[in-house]
């Protein structure tokens, strides 16, 4: 099972610390929220039925696609470069590698 709440991030762009923290916090919020649970925006978040209870390959693929789409929509200053997975204590932990693309923030969480 993919441990959505334990996602790890790597931001491979040199940017100031305050902006880096803001971007990582936003990415964490986006990729640990389940679709339909954010009262301000019910469309934000991962569709759990595509990830939980699926074969490992289907779950990894769905997580990767959704991570790319969600970051693109809700944090346009970032782009997903790659998504890797590691196994710790029989949990699959996603690691999302991001890059800062310098776009203006256009939509609030």
mmCIF file of C-alpha atoms in Angstrom:
data_model
loop_
_atom_site.group_PDB
_atom_site.id
_atom_site.type_symbol
_atom_site.label_atom_id
_atom_site.label_comp_id
_atom_site.label_asym_id
_atom_site.label_seq_id
_atom_site.Cartn_x
_atom_site.Cartn_y
_atom_site.Cartn_z
ATOM 1 C CA UNK A 1 0.000 0.000 0.000
ATOM 2 C CA UNK A 2 1.252 3.478 -0.867
ATOM 3 C CA UNK A 3 1.643 5.594 2.262
ATOM 4 C CA UNK A 4 0.239 8.864 0.939
ATOM 5 C CA UNK A 5 0.782 10.740 4.199
ATOM 6 C CA UNK A 6 4.494 9.872 4.242
ATOM 7 C CA UNK A 7 5.403 11.365 0.870
ATOM 8 C CA UNK A 8 8.939 12.759 0.649
ATOM 9 C CA UNK A 9 10.024 15.671 -1.515
ATOM 10 C CA UNK A 10 13.203 16.821 -3.167
ATOM 11 C CA UNK A 11 13.328 20.328 -4.625
ATOM 12 C CA UNK A 12 16.281 20.438 -6.988
ATOM 13 C CA UNK A 13 16.304 24.195 -7.594
ATOM 14 C CA UNK A 14 18.436 26.753 -5.737
ATOM 15 C CA UNK A 15 15.934 29.231 -4.252
ATOM 16 C CA UNK A 16 15.689 31.259 -1.049
ATOM 17 C CA UNK A 17 14.806 29.349 2.111
ATOM 18 C CA UNK A 18 11.429 30.999 2.791
ATOM 19 C CA UNK A 19 10.176 30.344 -0.750
ATOM 20 C CA UNK A 20 11.562 26.804 -0.653
ATOM 21 C CA UNK A 21 9.643 26.082 2.563
ATOM 22 C CA UNK A 22 6.434 27.599 1.175
ATOM 23 C CA UNK A 23 6.662 25.516 -2.002
ATOM 24 C CA UNK A 24 7.389 22.296 -0.130
ATOM 25 C CA UNK A 25 4.532 22.940 2.328
ATOM 26 C CA UNK A 26 2.150 23.548 -0.573
ATOM 27 C CA UNK A 27 3.300 20.399 -2.379
ATOM 28 C CA UNK A 28 2.887 18.374 0.823
ATOM 29 C CA UNK A 29 -0.640 19.690 1.341
ATOM 30 C CA UNK A 30 -1.613 18.960 -2.256
ATOM 31 C CA UNK A 31 -0.193 15.429 -2.325
ATOM 32 C CA UNK A 32 -1.448 14.327 1.094
ATOM 33 C CA UNK A 33 -5.011 15.542 0.595
ATOM 34 C CA UNK A 34 -7.587 13.067 -0.647
ATOM 35 C CA UNK A 35 -9.918 14.227 -3.400
ATOM 36 C CA UNK A 36 -13.135 15.684 -2.014
ATOM 37 C CA UNK A 37 -11.863 16.332 1.513
ATOM 38 C CA UNK A 38 -10.745 19.966 1.170
ATOM 39 C CA UNK A 39 -13.824 22.112 1.917
ATOM 40 C CA UNK A 40 -12.391 25.099 0.015
ATOM 41 C CA UNK A 41 -11.688 23.066 -3.137
ATOM 42 C CA UNK A 42 -13.230 19.603 -3.459
ATOM 43 C CA UNK A 43 -11.338 18.935 -6.722
ATOM 44 C CA UNK A 44 -7.907 19.189 -5.097
ATOM 45 C CA UNK A 45 -6.214 16.019 -3.980
ATOM 46 C CA UNK A 46 -5.543 12.426 -4.881
ATOM 47 C CA UNK A 47 -8.307 10.045 -5.919
ATOM 48 C CA UNK A 48 -7.765 7.292 -3.360
ATOM 49 C CA UNK A 49 -9.756 4.655 -5.245
ATOM 50 C CA UNK A 50 -7.193 4.856 -8.065
ATOM 51 C CA UNK A 51 -4.319 4.241 -5.624
ATOM 52 C CA UNK A 52 -5.523 2.252 -2.608
ATOM 53 C CA UNK A 53 -6.449 -1.388 -3.117
ATOM 54 C CA UNK A 54 -4.970 -1.591 -6.613
ATOM 55 C CA UNK A 55 -2.058 -3.695 -7.812
ATOM 56 C CA UNK A 56 1.259 -2.110 -6.943
ATOM 57 C CA UNK A 57 2.014 -1.204 -10.550
ATOM 58 C CA UNK A 58 -1.415 0.357 -11.113
ATOM 59 C CA UNK A 59 -1.178 2.255 -7.817
ATOM 60 C CA UNK A 60 2.297 3.614 -8.599
ATOM 61 C CA UNK A 61 1.190 4.677 -12.067
ATOM 62 C CA UNK A 62 -1.970 6.364 -10.780
ATOM 63 C CA UNK A 63 -0.056 8.134 -8.002
ATOM 64 C CA UNK A 64 2.542 9.417 -10.474
ATOM 65 C CA UNK A 65 -0.032 10.754 -12.935
ATOM 66 C CA UNK A 66 -2.097 12.376 -10.193
ATOM 67 C CA UNK A 67 0.975 13.945 -8.548
ATOM 68 C CA UNK A 68 1.993 15.547 -11.850
ATOM 69 C CA UNK A 69 -1.529 16.813 -12.558
ATOM 70 C CA UNK A 70 -2.212 18.113 -9.052
ATOM 71 C CA UNK A 71 1.092 19.998 -8.759
ATOM 72 C CA UNK A 72 0.572 21.449 -12.244
ATOM 73 C CA UNK A 73 -2.890 22.750 -11.293
ATOM 74 C CA UNK A 74 -2.437 23.861 -7.684
ATOM 75 C CA UNK A 75 1.238 24.883 -7.474
ATOM 76 C CA UNK A 76 2.198 26.099 -10.964
ATOM 77 C CA UNK A 77 5.542 27.406 -9.719
ATOM 78 C CA UNK A 78 6.663 23.775 -9.448
ATOM 79 C CA UNK A 79 6.980 20.924 -11.924
ATOM 80 C CA UNK A 80 7.293 17.234 -11.104
ATOM 81 C CA UNK A 81 10.554 15.902 -12.538
ATOM 82 C CA UNK A 82 10.148 12.311 -11.361
ATOM 83 C CA UNK A 83 8.391 10.144 -8.817
ATOM 84 C CA UNK A 84 10.241 7.274 -7.150
ATOM 85 C CA UNK A 85 9.036 4.772 -4.585
ATOM 86 C CA UNK A 86 10.833 2.993 -1.754
ATOM 87 C CA UNK A 87 9.653 0.307 0.634
ATOM 88 C CA UNK A 88 10.009 0.851 4.388
ATOM 89 C CA UNK A 89 8.377 -1.548 6.856
ATOM 90 C CA UNK A 90 6.122 -2.951 4.083
ATOM 91 C CA UNK A 91 4.857 0.555 3.206
ATOM 92 C CA UNK A 92 5.531 2.108 -0.174
ATOM 93 C CA UNK A 93 6.757 5.670 0.308
ATOM 94 C CA UNK A 94 6.564 8.012 -2.695
ATOM 95 C CA UNK A 95 9.416 10.448 -3.277
ATOM 96 C CA UNK A 96 8.476 13.329 -5.544
ATOM 97 C CA UNK A 97 11.311 15.261 -7.168
ATOM 98 C CA UNK A 98 10.305 18.820 -8.019
ATOM 99 C CA UNK A 99 11.847 21.731 -9.831
ATOM 100 C CA UNK A 100 11.034 25.419 -9.462
ATOM 101 C CA UNK A 101 9.951 26.877 -12.779
ATOM 102 C CA UNK A 102 9.459 30.448 -11.612
ATOM 103 C CA UNK A 103 5.822 30.792 -12.702
ATOM 104 C CA UNK A 104 3.620 33.160 -10.770
ATOM 105 C CA UNK A 105 1.267 31.598 -8.251
ATOM 106 C CA UNK A 106 -2.159 31.794 -9.892
ATOM 107 C CA UNK A 107 -4.559 29.822 -7.726
ATOM 108 C CA UNK A 108 -4.921 29.472 -3.992
ATOM 109 C CA UNK A 109 -5.086 26.181 -2.135
#
